[in-house]
Coordinates of C-alpha atoms and ligand atoms in Angstrom, one line a residue:
Chain A
M1 CA 111.8 -41.2 -160.5
L2 CA 112.2 -39.5 -163.9
E3 CA 111.2 -41.6 -166.8
G4 CA 112.0 -40.5 -170.3
V5 CA 111.5 -36.9 -169.4
S6 CA 111.8 -34.2 -172.0
V7 CA 111.1 -30.5 -171.5
V8 CA 110.5 -28.5 -174.6
R9 CA 110.3 -24.7 -174.6
D10 CA 110.0 -22.5 -177.7
G11 CA 110.6 -25.6 -179.9
R12 CA 113.9 -26.4 -178.2
A13 CA 114.5 -29.4 -175.9
I14 CA 115.8 -27.9 -172.6
L15 CA 115.9 -31.5 -171.2
D16 CA 116.1 -34.4 -173.5
S17 CA 114.9 -37.9 -172.5
V18 CA 116.3 -38.0 -169.0
D19 CA 115.9 -41.2 -167.0
L20 CA 116.9 -41.0 -163.3
T21 CA 116.1 -42.7 -160.1
L22 CA 117.1 -40.5 -157.2
R23 CA 117.4 -42.3 -153.8
E24 CA 120.7 -41.3 -152.3
R25 CA 120.7 -39.1 -149.3
R26 CA 123.0 -36.4 -150.8
I27 CA 122.9 -35.9 -154.6
A28 CA 124.7 -33.1 -156.4
V29 CA 123.8 -31.7 -159.8
L30 CA 126.6 -30.1 -161.7
G31 CA 126.8 -28.5 -165.1
P32 CA 127.6 -25.3 -167.0
N33 CA 125.2 -22.3 -167.0
G34 CA 122.2 -22.9 -169.1
S35 CA 122.7 -26.7 -169.2
G36 CA 119.2 -27.4 -167.7
K37 CA 120.0 -27.9 -164.0
S38 CA 117.3 -25.6 -162.7
T39 CA 114.8 -27.2 -165.1
L40 CA 115.7 -30.6 -163.9
V41 CA 115.3 -29.9 -160.2
R42 CA 112.2 -27.9 -160.8
L43 CA 110.6 -31.0 -162.2
L44 CA 111.0 -32.6 -158.8
N45 CA 108.3 -30.5 -157.2
G46 CA 106.1 -29.8 -160.2
L47 CA 107.2 -26.2 -160.7
V48 CA 108.1 -27.5 -164.2
T49 CA 106.1 -30.3 -165.7
P50 CA 107.5 -32.6 -168.4
S51 CA 106.5 -32.1 -172.1
K52 CA 107.1 -35.9 -172.5
G53 CA 107.7 -38.6 -169.9
R54 CA 106.8 -38.8 -166.3
V55 CA 108.1 -37.5 -163.0
A56 CA 107.0 -39.2 -159.8
V57 CA 107.9 -38.7 -156.1
D58 CA 107.1 -41.6 -153.9
G59 CA 104.7 -42.8 -156.5
H60 CA 102.9 -39.4 -156.9
D61 CA 102.9 -37.9 -160.3
T62 CA 104.2 -34.3 -160.1
A63 CA 101.9 -33.2 -162.9
K64 CA 98.7 -34.5 -161.2
D65 CA 99.5 -34.3 -157.5
A66 CA 101.6 -31.1 -157.3
A67 CA 100.2 -30.2 -153.9
L68 CA 101.0 -33.6 -152.4
V69 CA 104.4 -33.6 -153.9
R70 CA 105.2 -30.1 -152.6
R71 CA 104.5 -31.2 -149.1
R72 CA 107.3 -33.8 -149.4
V73 CA 109.7 -31.8 -151.4
G74 CA 111.0 -28.5 -150.1
F75 CA 112.7 -26.1 -152.4
V76 CA 115.4 -23.4 -151.7
F77 CA 116.1 -21.1 -154.5
Q78 CA 119.3 -19.2 -155.5
N79 CA 118.2 -15.7 -154.8
P80 CA 117.6 -15.1 -151.1
E81 CA 115.8 -11.8 -151.9
N82 CA 112.7 -13.3 -153.4
Q83 CA 111.8 -16.3 -151.2
I84 CA 110.6 -14.6 -148.1
V85 CA 107.0 -13.4 -148.7
F86 CA 105.9 -12.0 -145.4
P87 CA 107.0 -8.7 -143.7
I88 CA 108.1 -10.4 -140.5
V89 CA 110.3 -13.4 -140.3
S90 CA 108.1 -15.5 -138.0
E91 CA 105.0 -14.7 -140.1
D92 CA 106.9 -16.1 -143.1
L93 CA 107.5 -19.4 -141.4
A94 CA 103.9 -19.5 -140.2
F95 CA 102.7 -19.1 -143.8
G96 CA 102.9 -22.7 -144.9
L97 CA 101.9 -24.0 -141.5
K98 CA 98.6 -22.1 -141.6
H99 CA 97.0 -24.7 -143.8
L100 CA 97.7 -27.3 -141.2
K101 CA 95.3 -25.6 -138.8
L102 CA 97.6 -26.0 -135.8
P103 CA 96.7 -24.4 -132.5
K104 CA 98.5 -21.1 -132.1
A105 CA 100.9 -22.3 -129.4
E106 CA 101.9 -25.3 -131.4
L107 CA 102.4 -23.2 -134.5
H108 CA 104.6 -20.7 -132.6
R109 CA 106.6 -23.6 -131.1
R110 CA 107.4 -25.1 -134.5
V111 CA 108.3 -21.7 -136.0
L112 CA 110.8 -21.1 -133.2
E113 CA 112.1 -24.6 -133.3
A114 CA 112.9 -24.3 -137.1
L115 CA 114.6 -20.9 -136.6
E116 CA 116.7 -22.2 -133.7
R117 CA 117.8 -25.2 -135.6
F118 CA 119.7 -22.8 -137.9
G119 CA 120.8 -20.6 -135.1
I120 CA 118.6 -17.7 -136.1
G121 CA 116.0 -17.7 -133.3
H122 CA 116.9 -14.1 -132.6
L123 CA 115.6 -13.1 -136.0
A124 CA 112.0 -14.2 -135.4
E125 CA 110.6 -10.7 -135.0
R126 CA 112.8 -8.9 -137.5
Q127 CA 111.4 -7.2 -140.6
S128 CA 112.3 -9.3 -143.6
H129 CA 113.6 -6.5 -145.7
T130 CA 116.2 -5.6 -143.0
L131 CA 117.9 -9.0 -143.2
S132 CA 121.3 -9.6 -144.8
G133 CA 121.7 -12.0 -147.7
G134 CA 123.0 -14.8 -145.6
E135 CA 120.3 -14.3 -143.0
R136 CA 117.6 -14.4 -145.7
Q137 CA 118.9 -17.6 -147.1
L138 CA 118.9 -19.2 -143.6
V139 CA 115.3 -17.9 -143.1
A140 CA 114.3 -19.3 -146.5
L141 CA 115.8 -22.6 -145.4
A142 CA 114.0 -22.6 -142.1
A143 CA 110.7 -21.7 -143.8
V144 CA 111.1 -24.8 -145.9
M145 CA 112.2 -27.1 -143.1
V146 CA 109.4 -26.0 -140.8
M147 CA 107.1 -28.0 -143.1
K148 CA 109.1 -31.1 -142.4
P149 CA 109.7 -32.2 -146.0
A150 CA 111.4 -35.6 -146.6
L151 CA 113.6 -34.1 -149.4
V152 CA 114.9 -30.6 -149.9
V153 CA 116.1 -29.4 -153.3
F154 CA 118.6 -26.5 -153.4
D155 CA 119.1 -24.6 -156.6
E156 CA 122.5 -22.9 -156.3
P157 CA 121.9 -21.9 -152.7
T158 CA 125.3 -20.4 -152.0
T159 CA 126.0 -18.7 -155.4
L160 CA 124.9 -15.2 -154.3
L161 CA 126.4 -15.3 -150.8
D162 CA 129.7 -14.1 -149.4
L163 CA 132.2 -16.6 -148.0
R164 CA 131.1 -16.5 -144.4
N165 CA 127.4 -16.9 -145.3
R166 CA 128.3 -19.6 -147.8
N167 CA 129.9 -21.5 -145.0
R168 CA 126.8 -21.2 -142.8
I169 CA 124.6 -22.6 -145.6
R170 CA 127.1 -25.3 -146.4
A171 CA 127.1 -26.4 -142.7
A172 CA 123.3 -26.3 -142.6
I173 CA 123.1 -28.6 -145.7
T174 CA 125.8 -30.9 -144.5
E175 CA 124.2 -31.3 -141.0
M176 CA 120.6 -31.8 -141.9
P177 CA 119.3 -35.3 -141.6
E178 CA 116.8 -35.0 -144.5
S179 CA 117.7 -36.0 -148.0
A180 CA 119.0 -33.2 -150.3
I181 CA 119.5 -32.7 -153.9
V182 CA 121.8 -29.7 -154.5
V183 CA 122.6 -27.9 -157.7
S184 CA 125.9 -26.2 -157.1
H185 CA 129.1 -24.9 -158.5
D186 CA 130.5 -25.2 -155.0
L187 CA 132.6 -28.3 -155.5
D188 CA 133.8 -28.2 -151.9
L189 CA 130.3 -28.6 -150.7
V190 CA 129.3 -31.6 -152.8
R191 CA 132.6 -33.5 -152.5
D192 CA 131.3 -35.7 -149.6
F193 CA 128.0 -36.4 -151.3
D194 CA 126.8 -39.9 -152.2
R195 CA 126.3 -39.2 -155.9
A196 CA 126.9 -36.5 -158.5
I197 CA 125.1 -36.0 -161.8
V198 CA 126.6 -33.8 -164.5
I199 CA 124.2 -32.2 -167.0
D200 CA 125.2 -30.7 -170.3
Q201 CA 122.8 -29.4 -173.0
G202 CA 119.8 -31.0 -171.4
R203 CA 121.3 -34.5 -171.1
V204 CA 122.9 -36.5 -168.3
V205 CA 126.5 -36.8 -169.4
R206 CA 128.0 -38.3 -166.2
D207 CA 126.4 -40.0 -163.2
D208 CA 128.9 -41.2 -160.6
R209 CA 130.4 -40.7 -157.2
P210 CA 131.4 -37.0 -156.6
G211 CA 135.1 -37.6 -156.8
P212 CA 135.3 -39.0 -160.3
A213 CA 132.3 -36.8 -161.5
I214 CA 134.1 -33.6 -160.3
D215 CA 137.3 -34.7 -162.0
W216 CA 135.5 -35.4 -165.2
Y217 CA 133.5 -32.1 -164.9
R218 CA 136.8 -30.1 -164.4
A219 CA 138.4 -31.9 -167.3
H220 CA 135.6 -31.1 -169.7
F221 CA 134.3 -27.7 -168.6
G222 CA 137.2 -26.3 -166.4
Chain B
M1 CA 104.8 5.0 -145.4
I2 CA 104.1 1.5 -146.6
G3 CA 106.0 -1.4 -145.2
S4 CA 105.2 -3.2 -142.0
L5 CA 105.1 -0.8 -139.1
Y6 CA 104.9 -3.5 -136.5
I7 CA 107.1 -3.1 -133.5
G8 CA 107.5 -6.0 -131.2
G9 CA 106.6 -5.6 -127.5
D10 CA 104.4 -6.7 -124.7
S11 CA 102.2 -3.7 -124.0
L12 CA 98.5 -3.9 -123.2
L13 CA 97.7 -3.0 -126.8
H14 CA 100.1 -5.7 -128.1
R15 CA 98.2 -8.3 -126.2
Q16 CA 94.8 -7.3 -127.5
P17 CA 93.4 -9.5 -130.4
A18 CA 93.6 -7.8 -133.8
W19 CA 89.9 -7.9 -134.4
R20 CA 89.2 -5.9 -131.2
K21 CA 91.7 -3.2 -132.1
L22 CA 90.4 -2.9 -135.6
L23 CA 86.8 -2.8 -134.4
V24 CA 87.6 0.0 -131.9
L25 CA 89.5 1.9 -134.5
F26 CA 86.5 1.6 -136.9
A27 CA 84.1 2.7 -134.2
A28 CA 86.4 5.6 -133.2
G29 CA 86.4 6.7 -136.8
I30 CA 82.6 6.9 -136.9
V31 CA 82.3 8.7 -133.5
L32 CA 85.0 11.2 -134.5
F33 CA 83.1 12.3 -137.5
V34 CA 79.9 12.7 -135.6
V35 CA 81.5 14.8 -132.9
Q36 CA 81.9 18.5 -133.9
A37 CA 83.1 20.3 -130.8
P38 CA 86.9 21.2 -131.1
E39 CA 87.3 21.0 -127.3
I40 CA 86.2 17.4 -127.2
L41 CA 88.2 16.5 -130.2
A42 CA 91.3 18.1 -128.7
G43 CA 90.7 15.9 -125.6
A44 CA 90.4 12.8 -127.9
A45 CA 93.7 13.7 -129.6
V46 CA 95.5 14.0 -126.3
A47 CA 94.0 10.6 -125.3
A48 CA 95.1 9.0 -128.6
A49 CA 98.6 10.4 -128.0
A50 CA 98.6 8.9 -124.5
I51 CA 97.5 5.5 -125.9
L52 CA 100.2 5.6 -128.5
A53 CA 102.7 6.4 -125.8
T54 CA 101.8 3.2 -123.9
V55 CA 103.1 1.3 -126.9
R56 CA 106.6 2.9 -126.3
P57 CA 107.3 3.4 -130.0
P58 CA 110.9 4.2 -130.9
L59 CA 111.2 7.9 -131.5
R60 CA 113.0 7.6 -134.8
A61 CA 110.2 5.4 -136.3
L62 CA 107.6 7.8 -134.9
R63 CA 109.2 10.8 -136.4
R64 CA 109.5 9.1 -139.8
Q65 CA 105.8 8.1 -139.7
L66 CA 104.5 11.5 -138.5
T67 CA 106.4 14.1 -140.5
G68 CA 104.7 13.3 -143.7
V69 CA 101.3 13.2 -142.0
A70 CA 102.0 16.5 -140.2
I71 CA 102.6 18.3 -143.5
I72 CA 99.3 17.0 -144.9
L73 CA 97.5 17.9 -141.7
A74 CA 98.9 21.4 -141.7
A75 CA 97.8 21.9 -145.3
I76 CA 94.2 20.7 -144.5
F77 CA 94.2 22.9 -141.4
A78 CA 95.3 26.0 -143.5
A79 CA 92.7 25.3 -146.2
N80 CA 89.9 25.0 -143.6
A81 CA 91.1 28.1 -141.8
V82 CA 90.9 30.0 -145.1
F83 CA 87.8 28.6 -146.6
A84 CA 85.8 27.8 -143.5
D85 CA 86.5 29.1 -140.0
W86 CA 88.9 28.5 -137.1
G87 CA 86.5 26.2 -135.3
T88 CA 86.1 23.9 -138.3
A89 CA 89.9 24.0 -138.9
F90 CA 90.7 23.0 -135.4
A91 CA 88.0 20.3 -135.3
M92 CA 89.4 18.8 -138.4
L93 CA 93.0 19.0 -137.2
F94 CA 92.2 17.2 -133.9
R95 CA 89.9 14.7 -135.5
L96 CA 92.4 13.6 -138.1
S97 CA 95.3 13.7 -135.6
T98 CA 93.3 11.4 -133.3
L99 CA 92.7 9.0 -136.1
V100 CA 96.3 8.9 -137.3
L101 CA 97.6 8.4 -133.8
L102 CA 95.1 5.6 -133.1
A103 CA 95.8 3.9 -136.4
L104 CA 99.5 4.1 -135.7
A105 CA 99.0 2.6 -132.3
V106 CA 97.1 -0.3 -133.9
T107 CA 99.5 -0.9 -136.7
M108 CA 102.6 -0.7 -134.4
T109 CA 101.1 -3.4 -132.1
T110 CA 99.5 -5.8 -134.6
R111 CA 101.3 -8.2 -136.9
T112 CA 100.5 -8.0 -140.5
S113 CA 99.4 -11.7 -140.4
D114 CA 97.0 -11.1 -137.6
M115 CA 95.5 -8.1 -139.3
L116 CA 95.1 -10.1 -142.5
E117 CA 93.4 -12.9 -140.6
V118 CA 90.7 -10.4 -139.7
V119 CA 90.6 -9.2 -143.3
E120 CA 90.2 -12.8 -144.4
R121 CA 87.4 -13.4 -142.0
V122 CA 85.6 -10.3 -143.0
L123 CA 85.9 -11.3 -146.6
Q124 CA 84.6 -14.8 -146.1
P125 CA 81.0 -14.0 -146.7
L126 CA 82.0 -12.3 -150.0
E127 CA 84.0 -15.4 -150.8
R128 CA 80.8 -17.5 -150.9
T129 CA 79.7 -15.3 -153.8
G130 CA 82.7 -16.6 -155.7
L131 CA 83.9 -13.0 -156.5
V132 CA 86.7 -12.9 -154.0
N133 CA 89.3 -15.4 -152.8
A134 CA 90.1 -14.2 -149.3
A135 CA 93.4 -16.1 -149.0
R136 CA 94.6 -14.6 -152.3
V137 CA 93.6 -11.1 -151.2
S138 CA 95.5 -11.4 -148.0
L139 CA 98.5 -12.8 -149.7
A140 CA 98.5 -9.9 -152.2
V141 CA 98.4 -7.4 -149.3
S142 CA 101.2 -9.0 -147.4
L143 CA 103.3 -9.2 -150.6
A144 CA 102.8 -5.5 -151.1
I145 CA 103.8 -4.7 -147.6
R146 CA 106.8 -7.1 -147.8
F147 CA 108.1 -5.9 -151.2
V148 CA 107.5 -2.2 -151.4
P149 CA 110.5 -1.4 -149.2
E150 CA 112.6 -3.7 -151.5
I151 CA 111.4 -1.9 -154.6
F152 CA 112.4 1.4 -153.0
A153 CA 115.8 0.1 -152.1
R154 CA 116.2 -1.2 -155.6
Y155 CA 115.1 2.2 -157.0
R156 CA 117.8 3.9 -154.9
E157 CA 120.4 1.4 -156.0
I158 CA 119.6 1.9 -159.7
R159 CA 119.5 5.7 -159.3
D160 CA 122.9 5.7 -157.7
A161 CA 124.3 3.3 -160.3
Q162 CA 123.0 5.5 -163.1
A163 CA 124.3 8.7 -161.4
A164 CA 127.7 7.0 -161.3
R165 CA 127.5 6.5 -165.0
G166 CA 126.5 10.1 -165.6
L167 CA 122.9 9.3 -166.4
A168 CA 121.4 11.1 -163.4
G169 CA 117.9 12.5 -164.0
N170 CA 117.3 10.3 -167.1
P171 CA 113.9 8.7 -166.3
V172 CA 114.2 6.0 -168.9
A173 CA 117.6 4.9 -167.6
L174 CA 115.9 4.6 -164.2
I175 CA 112.5 3.1 -165.0
V176 CA 113.5 0.4 -167.5
P177 CA 116.0 -1.5 -165.3
L178 CA 113.6 -1.0 -162.3
V179 CA 110.7 -2.6 -164.2
V180 CA 112.9 -5.4 -165.6
R181 CA 114.3 -6.2 -162.2
T182 CA 110.9 -6.0 -160.5
L183 CA 109.3 -8.3 -163.1
K184 CA 112.1 -10.8 -162.8
S185 CA 111.7 -10.9 -159.0
A186 CA 107.9 -11.2 -159.4
E187 CA 108.5 -14.4 -161.4
E188 CA 110.9 -15.8 -158.8
I189 CA 108.5 -14.8 -155.9
A190 CA 105.7 -16.6 -157.7
A191 CA 107.8 -19.7 -158.0
A192 CA 108.7 -19.6 -154.4
I193 CA 105.1 -19.2 -153.3
D194 CA 104.1 -22.2 -155.6
A195 CA 107.0 -24.3 -154.2
R196 CA 105.7 -23.7 -150.7
G197 CA 102.4 -25.2 -151.6
F198 CA 100.2 -22.1 -151.4
E199 CA 96.8 -23.7 -152.2
G200 CA 94.7 -20.5 -152.2
A201 CA 96.1 -20.1 -155.7
H202 CA 93.6 -22.8 -156.8
P203 CA 90.1 -21.7 -155.9
S204 CA 88.1 -24.6 -154.5
G205 CA 91.3 -26.7 -154.5
S206 CA 90.5 -28.7 -157.5
A207 CA 93.5 -27.9 -159.6
S208 CA 96.0 -29.8 -157.5
G209 CA 96.1 -32.8 -155.4
R210 CA 92.7 -33.2 -153.8
T211 CA 90.8 -34.5 -156.8
G212 CA 93.6 -35.6 -159.1
R213 CA 95.0 -38.7 -157.5
Q214 CA 94.5 -41.2 -160.2
G215 CA 98.3 -41.4 -161.0
G216 CA 99.4 -43.6 -158.2
T217 CA 101.6 -46.1 -159.9
A218 CA 104.9 -46.8 -158.2
S219 CA 108.0 -44.9 -159.4
Ligands
ADP301 N1 110.5 -21.1 -169.5 C1 111.5 -21.1 -170.4 N2 111.3 -20.7 -171.7 C2 112.3 -20.8 -172.6 N3 113.6 -21.1 -172.3 C3 113.8 -21.5 -171.1 C4 112.9 -21.5 -170.0 N4 113.4 -21.9 -168.9 C5 114.7 -22.2 -169.2 N5 115.0 -21.9 -170.5 C6 116.3 -22.1 -171.2 O1 116.7 -23.4 -170.9 C7 118.1 -23.5 -170.7 C8 118.4 -24.2 -169.4 O2 117.9 -23.4 -168.4 P1 118.2 -23.8 -166.8 O3 117.5 -25.0 -166.5 O4 117.8 -22.6 -166.0 O5 119.8 -24.0 -166.8 P2 120.8 -23.9 -165.6 O6 120.0 -23.9 -164.3 O7 121.6 -25.1 -165.8 O8 121.6 -22.7 -165.8 C9 118.6 -22.1 -170.8 O9 119.2 -21.9 -172.1 C10 117.4 -21.2 -170.6 O10 117.5 -20.0 -171.3
MG302 MG1 119.9 -22.4 -162.8

């Protein structure tokens, strides 16, 4: 869905003529720090728009139809601190749903359903700033999933978490039926994926099954 | 003081719609400033305390909320006692206490989102003038409520870190990292809000999606 995409900032190409069609159910994006991974995945929901080329999701150009694209593509960021925007957890999940003008009972039901899916129904009435890092990341994930996106992009979702919380997020990603594109240094998480893309200096340098891609990545950057 | 004061529960007050509570609070405010008799105002303060008690607020939260206010009230009382007279001082003390207790009862039983919904509705007529975007105002308010406690936490963290490095009491060492971290989060928070498809960011909805669907070629 990316055609000849370049992203130029301050006269420098952060991404350089990238062509990719992403259809697999589980795709990993690997690469060293600063290689352009975040920029690549931010293209997928129009947070970044290409300087050259075109990005489309299900035929919708991300530069023109950002709102439409964002309804299909959910996004979970690295830092769990900055994704929850409402003071109470259940309010945060209701935030996106508000536009859908659902009846109150239906809205409440969907909020609880999304929280329970990740085993955090008990956090519904908690104040956001009292949550632990792992709880925050699960809430952020629930807040994305409550909108029922077809695809969820994760940008290093486990990097800032401790081992136990990392395992909870890993399990959540592994078990969800939706498609996922995951930027991660967590090679154990992505080993069973369908495809792995390695980025270096703004270019796709390897595009393969995770096994060989990880070996190649280790050999070149390990 | 800032930060959501909401405390979950199922009291009579919890079950009232937000607009009704805010309306009563507003009306009480007007009445309280019309009434001058300290005896009546004392009765009102007792009633307000009783109303607050029905909410069953946790004592710890209550003490935290009320100590600061008590100090301010004491200062106002003292000033009135010195510059006016005892009657005025007591009237003012009871009046303000009543208001504080009622306001606390409302904020402890009303979710921020419900309160903001009322604000959004009240702002709607202004929105037609094009000067205000109600959805944005309410998002801004909830962001403030949500992140002020985080900024305080961050402030304490940086203060401790600087103290550990022997930089205690150096305001530059405190403020610079605090501002930098806060700006960095602001950027991330903005991206997160965008990613979740907040459309109030585009007044009249023309900037994204609704009018720009000419690019429908297959991918
Ligand atoms: N808005 C921007 N302006 C200028 N440089 C940027 C911007 N966004 C990213 N960069 C730079 O582009 C490079 C790739 O960034 P990023 O996509 O975040 O990499 P990664 O996620 O792989 O660490 C980095 O060198 C970064 O400093
Ligand atoms: Mg990154």
